[in-house]
Amino acid sequence: MTAGLLAAMAVLAAAAALLGEPSPGFWARRLRRAAGLEEGGGIPLDARIGRRVRGPAARLPGLLSGVERDAAWIGLQDPWGPLASPERVLGLMALGSVMGLGLFLLAFADPVLALLGATAGAFAVRLLQRSRAGGVRKAFRRELPEITQVLAMEVAAGAGVLRGLERAASARTVTAAWIRRALAAAQSSGRNPFEELLESARALGLQEAVSFATQLDLIHRKGVGGPELLAEVAERAAADYIAEVNRRIDALEPNMAAPTVVFFFVPFFVVILGLTFLALLGSGLF
């Protein structure tokens, strides 16, 4: 058991050196360079593994599409991070699975628990990516009404929808990063920027973004009614965001019931009953 725990600690230390922040330590630099995580190291190890497991991952229903969608969201905030690359996420899931398998096998010496550890290792990486993507998605929904109002004022001032988009894209927000990415893709491919924005919104899978891009395309085609339509989109996006916040607040109390019972009432009753039982034992009734 002790040897297993020591081996597990060694594996965790190696993983921290590979996937953590750069360290001035000699062995950390050697490990990161061997994994391709430092300059001159080539393609990162997790990306190389991810390319190999991408085919098998595509056979699992919804896994690859979910990883790609969440990577697109994270790319709006941290485009160079490992969780913004589907290949690196798949590679990290494979590495996490191997680490979980090894750690549980060394710690418990049970093949069944080792398989559970492999599943937990892969699931932990996926859960981390989903959590990060959820935070970016929440920021996007919060910022969309404001940037829509700014765009409506630009159009009302006669700047035009495309010019207003370019100005809105200069902000340092998640929504502005999405617009910048769509405009850059349209410029490199020669496509209509509004069609590119709509396709990007559909890839993100968020209805508010699809409605925003659809209205922009409609305003661009008609050339009239821009401020009114954009104000309507902004009001609808704000109402949807407030409704989502209220729904989460209403669901908070029922969701806290189980943790409250498990972490408060159960220990409370265990302590009370335990003290009562000890008192009865001391009184000689048993």
PDB file of C-alpha atoms in Angstrom, residues 21-268:
ATOM      1  CA  GLU A  21       3.233  26.119 -15.551  1.00  0.00           C
ATOM      2  CA  PRO A  22       6.861  26.334 -16.675  1.00  0.00           C
ATOM      3  CA  SER A  23       9.281  25.747 -13.826  1.00  0.00           C
ATOM      4  CA  PRO A  24      12.934  26.721 -13.536  1.00  0.00           C
ATOM      5  CA  GLY A  25      13.716  23.186 -12.319  1.00  0.00           C
ATOM      6  CA  PHE A  26      16.033  21.073 -14.464  1.00  0.00           C
ATOM      7  CA  TRP A  27      13.864  17.930 -14.527  1.00  0.00           C
ATOM      8  CA  ALA A  28      10.667  19.921 -15.101  1.00  0.00           C
ATOM      9  CA  ARG A  29      12.248  21.529 -18.171  1.00  0.00           C
ATOM     10  CA  ARG A  30      13.459  18.164 -19.432  1.00  0.00           C
ATOM     11  CA  LEU A  31      10.048  16.556 -18.982  1.00  0.00           C
ATOM     12  CA  ARG A  32       8.210  19.440 -20.637  1.00  0.00           C
ATOM     13  CA  ARG A  33      10.644  19.471 -23.576  1.00  0.00           C
ATOM     14  CA  ALA A  34      10.297  15.704 -24.009  1.00  0.00           C
ATOM     15  CA  ALA A  35       6.523  16.153 -24.076  1.00  0.00           C
ATOM     16  CA  GLY A  36       6.790  18.963 -26.612  1.00  0.00           C
ATOM     17  CA  LEU A  37       5.507  21.622 -24.239  1.00  0.00           C
ATOM     18  CA  GLU A  38       8.508  23.948 -24.539  1.00  0.00           C
ATOM     19  CA  GLU A  39       9.836  25.909 -27.433  1.00  0.00           C
ATOM     20  CA  GLY A  40      11.623  23.660 -29.839  1.00  0.00           C
ATOM     21  CA  GLY A  41       9.795  20.576 -28.572  1.00  0.00           C
ATOM     22  CA  GLY A  42       7.567  20.213 -31.651  1.00  0.00           C
ATOM     23  CA  ILE A  43       3.962  19.049 -31.372  1.00  0.00           C
ATOM     24  CA  PRO A  44       2.855  18.572 -27.732  1.00  0.00           C
ATOM     25  CA  LEU A  45       2.524  15.033 -26.486  1.00  0.00           C
ATOM     26  CA  ASP A  46      -1.179  15.360 -25.730  1.00  0.00           C
ATOM     27  CA  ALA A  47      -1.858  16.649 -29.266  1.00  0.00           C
ATOM     28  CA  ARG A  48       0.023  13.716 -30.801  1.00  0.00           C
ATOM     29  CA  ILE A  49      -1.967  11.262 -28.712  1.00  0.00           C
ATOM     30  CA  GLY A  50      -5.197  13.111 -29.471  1.00  0.00           C
ATOM     31  CA  ARG A  51      -4.684  12.733 -33.210  1.00  0.00           C
ATOM     32  CA  ARG A  52      -4.360   8.988 -32.757  1.00  0.00           C
ATOM     33  CA  VAL A  53      -7.469   8.595 -30.615  1.00  0.00           C
ATOM     34  CA  ARG A  54      -9.639  11.007 -32.615  1.00  0.00           C
ATOM     35  CA  GLY A  55     -10.921   8.199 -34.854  1.00  0.00           C
ATOM     36  CA  PRO A  56     -12.028   5.922 -32.019  1.00  0.00           C
ATOM     37  CA  ALA A  57     -13.463   8.919 -30.131  1.00  0.00           C
ATOM     38  CA  ALA A  58     -15.671   9.773 -33.123  1.00  0.00           C
ATOM     39  CA  ARG A  59     -17.444   6.433 -32.663  1.00  0.00           C
ATOM     40  CA  LEU A  60     -18.668   7.423 -29.197  1.00  0.00           C
ATOM     41  CA  PRO A  61     -22.010   9.272 -29.551  1.00  0.00           C
ATOM     42  CA  GLY A  62     -21.658  12.986 -28.854  1.00  0.00           C
ATOM     43  CA  LEU A  63     -18.146  12.858 -27.401  1.00  0.00           C
ATOM     44  CA  LEU A  64     -16.178  14.393 -30.268  1.00  0.00           C
ATOM     45  CA  SER A  65     -18.835  16.981 -31.132  1.00  0.00           C
ATOM     46  CA  GLY A  66     -19.090  18.029 -27.473  1.00  0.00           C
ATOM     47  CA  VAL A  67     -15.319  18.328 -27.145  1.00  0.00           C
ATOM     48  CA  GLU A  68     -15.114  20.415 -30.331  1.00  0.00           C
ATOM     49  CA  ARG A  69     -17.963  22.713 -29.290  1.00  0.00           C
ATOM     50  CA  ASP A  70     -16.524  23.317 -25.822  1.00  0.00           C
ATOM     51  CA  ALA A  71     -13.075  23.864 -27.342  1.00  0.00           C
ATOM     52  CA  ALA A  72     -14.559  26.535 -29.616  1.00  0.00           C
ATOM     53  CA  TRP A  73     -16.032  28.306 -26.604  1.00  0.00           C
ATOM     54  CA  ILE A  74     -12.798  28.194 -24.616  1.00  0.00           C
ATOM     55  CA  GLY A  75     -10.894  29.416 -27.679  1.00  0.00           C
ATOM     56  CA  LEU A  76     -12.759  32.720 -27.419  1.00  0.00           C
ATOM     57  CA  GLN A  77     -11.081  33.396 -24.076  1.00  0.00           C
ATOM     58  CA  ASP A  78      -7.881  31.329 -24.153  1.00  0.00           C
ATOM     59  CA  PRO A  79      -7.134  30.423 -27.795  1.00  0.00           C
ATOM     60  CA  TRP A  80      -3.699  28.943 -27.045  1.00  0.00           C
ATOM     61  CA  GLY A  81      -4.683  26.911 -23.999  1.00  0.00           C
ATOM     62  CA  PRO A  82      -4.744  23.097 -24.122  1.00  0.00           C
ATOM     63  CA  LEU A  83      -8.495  22.949 -23.508  1.00  0.00           C
ATOM     64  CA  ALA A  84      -9.124  25.054 -26.639  1.00  0.00           C
ATOM     65  CA  SER A  85      -7.749  22.301 -28.883  1.00  0.00           C
ATOM     66  CA  PRO A  86      -9.950  19.211 -29.452  1.00  0.00           C
ATOM     67  CA  GLU A  87      -6.867  17.078 -30.193  1.00  0.00           C
ATOM     68  CA  ARG A  88      -5.151  18.135 -26.965  1.00  0.00           C
ATOM     69  CA  VAL A  89      -8.293  17.528 -24.918  1.00  0.00           C
ATOM     70  CA  LEU A  90      -8.636  14.025 -26.376  1.00  0.00           C
ATOM     71  CA  GLY A  91      -4.952  13.438 -25.671  1.00  0.00           C
ATOM     72  CA  LEU A  92      -5.308  14.675 -22.099  1.00  0.00           C
ATOM     73  CA  MET A  93      -8.315  12.399 -21.648  1.00  0.00           C
ATOM     74  CA  ALA A  94      -6.233   9.449 -22.849  1.00  0.00           C
ATOM     75  CA  LEU A  95      -3.358  10.432 -20.547  1.00  0.00           C
ATOM     76  CA  GLY A  96      -5.773  10.927 -17.658  1.00  0.00           C
ATOM     77  CA  SER A  97      -7.227   7.499 -18.314  1.00  0.00           C
ATOM     78  CA  VAL A  98      -3.781   5.893 -18.237  1.00  0.00           C
ATOM     79  CA  MET A  99      -2.814   7.813 -15.094  1.00  0.00           C
ATOM     80  CA  GLY A 100      -6.074   6.875 -13.370  1.00  0.00           C
ATOM     81  CA  LEU A 101      -5.583   3.241 -14.314  1.00  0.00           C
ATOM     82  CA  GLY A 102      -2.017   3.218 -12.973  1.00  0.00           C
ATOM     83  CA  LEU A 103      -2.795   5.152  -9.794  1.00  0.00           C
ATOM     84  CA  PHE A 104      -5.761   2.989  -8.808  1.00  0.00           C
ATOM     85  CA  LEU A 105      -3.913  -0.205  -9.716  1.00  0.00           C
ATOM     86  CA  LEU A 106      -0.907   0.796  -7.616  1.00  0.00           C
ATOM     87  CA  ALA A 107      -2.984   2.081  -4.717  1.00  0.00           C
ATOM     88  CA  PHE A 108      -5.615  -0.672  -4.509  1.00  0.00           C
ATOM     89  CA  ALA A 109      -4.205  -3.586  -6.557  1.00  0.00           C
ATOM     90  CA  ASP A 110      -7.714  -4.295  -7.860  1.00  0.00           C
ATOM     91  CA  PRO A 111      -8.394  -4.547 -11.634  1.00  0.00           C
ATOM     92  CA  VAL A 112     -12.029  -3.467 -11.244  1.00  0.00           C
ATOM     93  CA  LEU A 113     -11.080  -0.345  -9.287  1.00  0.00           C
ATOM     94  CA  ALA A 114      -8.299   0.284 -11.814  1.00  0.00           C
ATOM     95  CA  LEU A 115     -10.889   0.398 -14.616  1.00  0.00           C
ATOM     96  CA  LEU A 116     -12.932   2.826 -12.547  1.00  0.00           C
ATOM     97  CA  GLY A 117      -9.795   4.928 -12.119  1.00  0.00           C
ATOM     98  CA  ALA A 118      -9.222   4.973 -15.882  1.00  0.00           C
ATOM     99  CA  THR A 119     -12.781   6.178 -16.442  1.00  0.00           C
ATOM    100  CA  ALA A 120     -12.440   8.786 -13.693  1.00  0.00           C
ATOM    101  CA  GLY A 121      -9.185  10.102 -15.176  1.00  0.00           C
ATOM    102  CA  ALA A 122     -10.728  10.683 -18.595  1.00  0.00           C
ATOM    103  CA  PHE A 123     -13.937  12.059 -17.096  1.00  0.00           C
ATOM    104  CA  ALA A 124     -12.020  14.564 -14.947  1.00  0.00           C
ATOM    105  CA  VAL A 125     -10.425  16.167 -18.019  1.00  0.00           C
ATOM    106  CA  ARG A 126     -13.762  16.314 -19.831  1.00  0.00           C
ATOM    107  CA  LEU A 127     -15.455  17.774 -16.762  1.00  0.00           C
ATOM    108  CA  LEU A 128     -12.776  20.453 -16.488  1.00  0.00           C
ATOM    109  CA  GLN A 129     -13.263  21.411 -20.135  1.00  0.00           C
ATOM    110  CA  ARG A 130     -17.049  21.557 -19.774  1.00  0.00           C
ATOM    111  CA  SER A 131     -16.708  23.747 -16.692  1.00  0.00           C
ATOM    112  CA  ARG A 132     -14.383  26.187 -18.460  1.00  0.00           C
ATOM    113  CA  ALA A 133     -16.645  26.291 -21.519  1.00  0.00           C
ATOM    114  CA  GLY A 134     -19.669  26.913 -19.308  1.00  0.00           C
ATOM    115  CA  GLY A 135     -17.973  29.926 -17.760  1.00  0.00           C
ATOM    116  CA  VAL A 136     -17.137  31.387 -21.169  1.00  0.00           C
ATOM    117  CA  ARG A 137     -20.683  30.722 -22.388  1.00  0.00           C
ATOM    118  CA  LYS A 138     -22.104  32.511 -19.380  1.00  0.00           C
ATOM    119  CA  ALA A 139     -19.858  35.527 -20.025  1.00  0.00           C
ATOM    120  CA  PHE A 140     -20.957  35.546 -23.680  1.00  0.00           C
ATOM    121  CA  ARG A 141     -24.645  35.592 -22.753  1.00  0.00           C
ATOM    122  CA  ARG A 142     -24.013  38.379 -20.239  1.00  0.00           C
ATOM    123  CA  GLU A 143     -22.134  40.532 -22.754  1.00  0.00           C
ATOM    124  CA  LEU A 144     -24.348  39.979 -25.813  1.00  0.00           C
ATOM    125  CA  PRO A 145     -27.104  42.520 -24.916  1.00  0.00           C
ATOM    126  CA  GLU A 146     -24.542  45.257 -24.265  1.00  0.00           C
ATOM    127  CA  ILE A 147     -22.595  44.712 -27.474  1.00  0.00           C
ATOM    128  CA  THR A 148     -25.866  44.545 -29.421  1.00  0.00           C
ATOM    129  CA  GLN A 149     -26.881  47.938 -28.038  1.00  0.00           C
ATOM    130  CA  VAL A 150     -23.487  49.369 -28.997  1.00  0.00           C
ATOM    131  CA  LEU A 151     -23.916  47.984 -32.504  1.00  0.00           C
ATOM    132  CA  ALA A 152     -27.440  49.465 -32.697  1.00  0.00           C
ATOM    133  CA  MET A 153     -26.042  52.912 -31.842  1.00  0.00           C
ATOM    134  CA  GLU A 154     -23.337  52.532 -34.494  1.00  0.00           C
ATOM    135  CA  VAL A 155     -25.921  51.623 -37.127  1.00  0.00           C
ATOM    136  CA  ALA A 156     -28.211  54.464 -36.035  1.00  0.00           C
ATOM    137  CA  ALA A 157     -25.285  56.866 -36.447  1.00  0.00           C
ATOM    138  CA  GLY A 158     -24.924  55.733 -40.066  1.00  0.00           C
ATOM    139  CA  ALA A 159     -21.792  53.619 -39.664  1.00  0.00           C
ATOM    140  CA  GLY A 160     -23.311  50.540 -41.316  1.00  0.00           C
ATOM    141  CA  VAL A 161     -23.613  47.036 -39.929  1.00  0.00           C
ATOM    142  CA  LEU A 162     -20.219  45.795 -41.090  1.00  0.00           C
ATOM    143  CA  ARG A 163     -18.419  48.885 -39.851  1.00  0.00           C
ATOM    144  CA  GLY A 164     -20.285  48.627 -36.553  1.00  0.00           C
ATOM    145  CA  LEU A 165     -19.205  44.994 -36.248  1.00  0.00           C
ATOM    146  CA  GLU A 166     -15.584  45.935 -36.802  1.00  0.00           C
ATOM    147  CA  ARG A 167     -15.787  48.583 -34.100  1.00  0.00           C
ATOM    148  CA  ALA A 168     -17.585  46.258 -31.698  1.00  0.00           C
ATOM    149  CA  ALA A 169     -14.893  43.630 -32.287  1.00  0.00           C
ATOM    150  CA  SER A 170     -12.246  45.950 -30.829  1.00  0.00           C
ATOM    151  CA  ALA A 171     -13.517  45.387 -27.280  1.00  0.00           C
ATOM    152  CA  ARG A 172     -11.751  42.955 -24.948  1.00  0.00           C
ATOM    153  CA  THR A 173     -14.718  40.679 -24.311  1.00  0.00           C
ATOM    154  CA  VAL A 174     -15.718  37.141 -25.205  1.00  0.00           C
ATOM    155  CA  THR A 175     -18.396  38.371 -27.618  1.00  0.00           C
ATOM    156  CA  ALA A 176     -15.930  40.685 -29.345  1.00  0.00           C
ATOM    157  CA  ALA A 177     -13.466  37.793 -29.670  1.00  0.00           C
ATOM    158  CA  TRP A 178     -16.197  35.746 -31.368  1.00  0.00           C
ATOM    159  CA  ILE A 179     -16.874  38.566 -33.838  1.00  0.00           C
ATOM    160  CA  ARG A 180     -13.146  39.019 -34.499  1.00  0.00           C
ATOM    161  CA  ARG A 181     -12.733  35.322 -35.197  1.00  0.00           C
ATOM    162  CA  ALA A 182     -15.656  35.292 -37.640  1.00  0.00           C
ATOM    163  CA  LEU A 183     -14.433  38.424 -39.452  1.00  0.00           C
ATOM    164  CA  ALA A 184     -10.908  37.007 -39.727  1.00  0.00           C
ATOM    165  CA  ALA A 185     -12.267  33.718 -41.099  1.00  0.00           C
ATOM    166  CA  ALA A 186     -14.404  35.592 -43.635  1.00  0.00           C
ATOM    167  CA  GLN A 187     -11.441  37.678 -44.754  1.00  0.00           C
ATOM    168  CA  SER A 188      -9.195  34.658 -45.219  1.00  0.00           C
ATOM    169  CA  SER A 189     -11.833  32.597 -47.047  1.00  0.00           C
ATOM    170  CA  GLY A 190     -13.414  35.419 -49.034  1.00  0.00           C
ATOM    171  CA  ARG A 191     -16.896  34.576 -47.755  1.00  0.00           C
ATOM    172  CA  ASN A 192     -19.656  36.935 -46.702  1.00  0.00           C
ATOM    173  CA  PRO A 193     -18.815  37.976 -43.104  1.00  0.00           C
ATOM    174  CA  PHE A 194     -22.455  37.722 -42.046  1.00  0.00           C
ATOM    175  CA  GLU A 195     -22.727  34.179 -43.372  1.00  0.00           C
ATOM    176  CA  GLU A 196     -19.476  33.336 -41.593  1.00  0.00           C
ATOM    177  CA  LEU A 197     -20.823  34.823 -38.359  1.00  0.00           C
ATOM    178  CA  LEU A 198     -24.033  32.802 -38.687  1.00  0.00           C
ATOM    179  CA  GLU A 199     -22.132  29.575 -39.338  1.00  0.00           C
ATOM    180  CA  SER A 200     -19.891  30.258 -36.348  1.00  0.00           C
ATOM    181  CA  ALA A 201     -22.958  30.880 -34.167  1.00  0.00           C
ATOM    182  CA  ARG A 202     -24.477  27.572 -35.214  1.00  0.00           C
ATOM    183  CA  ALA A 203     -21.198  25.807 -34.422  1.00  0.00           C
ATOM    184  CA  LEU A 204     -21.303  27.268 -30.895  1.00  0.00           C
ATOM    185  CA  GLY A 205     -24.793  25.852 -30.425  1.00  0.00           C
ATOM    186  CA  LEU A 206     -26.207  28.899 -28.601  1.00  0.00           C
ATOM    187  CA  GLN A 207     -29.612  30.149 -29.748  1.00  0.00           C
ATOM    188  CA  GLU A 208     -28.946  33.761 -28.707  1.00  0.00           C
ATOM    189  CA  ALA A 209     -25.855  33.875 -30.926  1.00  0.00           C
ATOM    190  CA  VAL A 210     -27.791  32.361 -33.852  1.00  0.00           C
ATOM    191  CA  SER A 211     -30.573  34.955 -33.466  1.00  0.00           C
ATOM    192  CA  PHE A 212     -28.010  37.768 -33.287  1.00  0.00           C
ATOM    193  CA  ALA A 213     -26.208  36.624 -36.438  1.00  0.00           C
ATOM    194  CA  THR A 214     -29.498  36.019 -38.296  1.00  0.00           C
ATOM    195  CA  GLN A 215     -30.752  39.527 -37.530  1.00  0.00           C
ATOM    196  CA  LEU A 216     -27.448  41.049 -38.646  1.00  0.00           C
ATOM    197  CA  ASP A 217     -27.636  39.173 -41.928  1.00  0.00           C
ATOM    198  CA  LEU A 218     -31.239  40.328 -42.391  1.00  0.00           C
ATOM    199  CA  ILE A 219     -30.335  43.967 -41.665  1.00  0.00           C
ATOM    200  CA  HIS A 220     -27.417  43.775 -44.082  1.00  0.00           C
ATOM    201  CA  ARG A 221     -29.620  42.384 -46.850  1.00  0.00           C
ATOM    202  CA  LYS A 222     -32.514  44.823 -46.367  1.00  0.00           C
ATOM    203  CA  GLY A 223     -30.448  47.850 -45.437  1.00  0.00           C
ATOM    204  CA  VAL A 224     -33.250  49.320 -43.295  1.00  0.00           C
ATOM    205  CA  GLY A 225     -34.609  48.926 -39.786  1.00  0.00           C
ATOM    206  CA  GLY A 226     -31.232  48.173 -38.306  1.00  0.00           C
ATOM    207  CA  PRO A 227     -31.439  50.042 -34.975  1.00  0.00           C
ATOM    208  CA  GLU A 228     -34.964  48.793 -34.243  1.00  0.00           C
ATOM    209  CA  LEU A 229     -34.162  45.155 -34.986  1.00  0.00           C
ATOM    210  CA  LEU A 230     -30.909  45.267 -33.016  1.00  0.00           C
ATOM    211  CA  ALA A 231     -32.654  46.883 -30.039  1.00  0.00           C
ATOM    212  CA  GLU A 232     -35.195  44.077 -30.144  1.00  0.00           C
ATOM    213  CA  VAL A 233     -32.414  41.477 -30.241  1.00  0.00           C
ATOM    214  CA  ALA A 234     -30.680  43.155 -27.298  1.00  0.00           C
ATOM    215  CA  GLU A 235     -33.877  43.231 -25.233  1.00  0.00           C
ATOM    216  CA  ARG A 236     -34.612  39.585 -26.023  1.00  0.00           C
ATOM    217  CA  ALA A 237     -31.051  38.515 -25.148  1.00  0.00           C
ATOM    218  CA  ALA A 238     -31.172  40.442 -21.871  1.00  0.00           C
ATOM    219  CA  ALA A 239     -34.549  38.922 -20.991  1.00  0.00           C
ATOM    220  CA  ASP A 240     -33.297  35.410 -21.758  1.00  0.00           C
ATOM    221  CA  TYR A 241     -30.191  35.949 -19.633  1.00  0.00           C
ATOM    222  CA  ILE A 242     -32.197  37.309 -16.679  1.00  0.00           C
ATOM    223  CA  ALA A 243     -34.641  34.407 -16.980  1.00  0.00           C
ATOM    224  CA  GLU A 244     -31.743  31.937 -16.935  1.00  0.00           C
ATOM    225  CA  VAL A 245     -30.260  33.618 -13.849  1.00  0.00           C
ATOM    226  CA  ASN A 246     -33.631  33.489 -12.071  1.00  0.00           C
ATOM    227  CA  ARG A 247     -34.046  29.839 -13.022  1.00  0.00           C
ATOM    228  CA  ARG A 248     -30.640  29.015 -11.534  1.00  0.00           C
ATOM    229  CA  ILE A 249     -31.507  30.919  -8.353  1.00  0.00           C
ATOM    230  CA  ASP A 250     -34.817  29.049  -8.026  1.00  0.00           C
ATOM    231  CA  ALA A 251     -33.045  25.719  -8.559  1.00  0.00           C
ATOM    232  CA  LEU A 252     -30.336  26.528  -6.011  1.00  0.00           C
ATOM    233  CA  GLU A 253     -32.435  25.765  -2.922  1.00  0.00           C
ATOM    234  CA  PRO A 254     -33.596  22.267  -4.049  1.00  0.00           C
ATOM    235  CA  ASN A 255     -30.073  21.452  -5.219  1.00  0.00           C
ATOM    236  CA  MET A 256     -28.668  22.364  -1.796  1.00  0.00           C
ATOM    237  CA  ALA A 257     -31.008  19.960   0.004  1.00  0.00           C
ATOM    238  CA  ALA A 258     -28.952  16.811  -0.592  1.00  0.00           C
ATOM    239  CA  PRO A 259     -25.553  18.346   0.372  1.00  0.00           C
ATOM    240  CA  THR A 260     -27.132  19.860   3.493  1.00  0.00           C
ATOM    241  CA  VAL A 261     -28.506  16.490   4.575  1.00  0.00           C
ATOM    242  CA  VAL A 262     -25.273  14.642   3.823  1.00  0.00           C
ATOM    243  CA  PHE A 263     -22.777  17.110   5.300  1.00  0.00           C
ATOM    244  CA  PHE A 264     -24.788  18.614   8.164  1.00  0.00           C
ATOM    245  CA  PHE A 265     -27.730  16.563   9.414  1.00  0.00           C
ATOM    246  CA  VAL A 266     -26.147  13.121   9.029  1.00  0.00           C
ATOM    247  CA  PRO A 267     -22.967  14.026  11.012  1.00  0.00           C
ATOM    248  CA  PHE A 268     -25.158  15.878  13.520  1.00  0.00           C
TER     249      PHE A 268
END
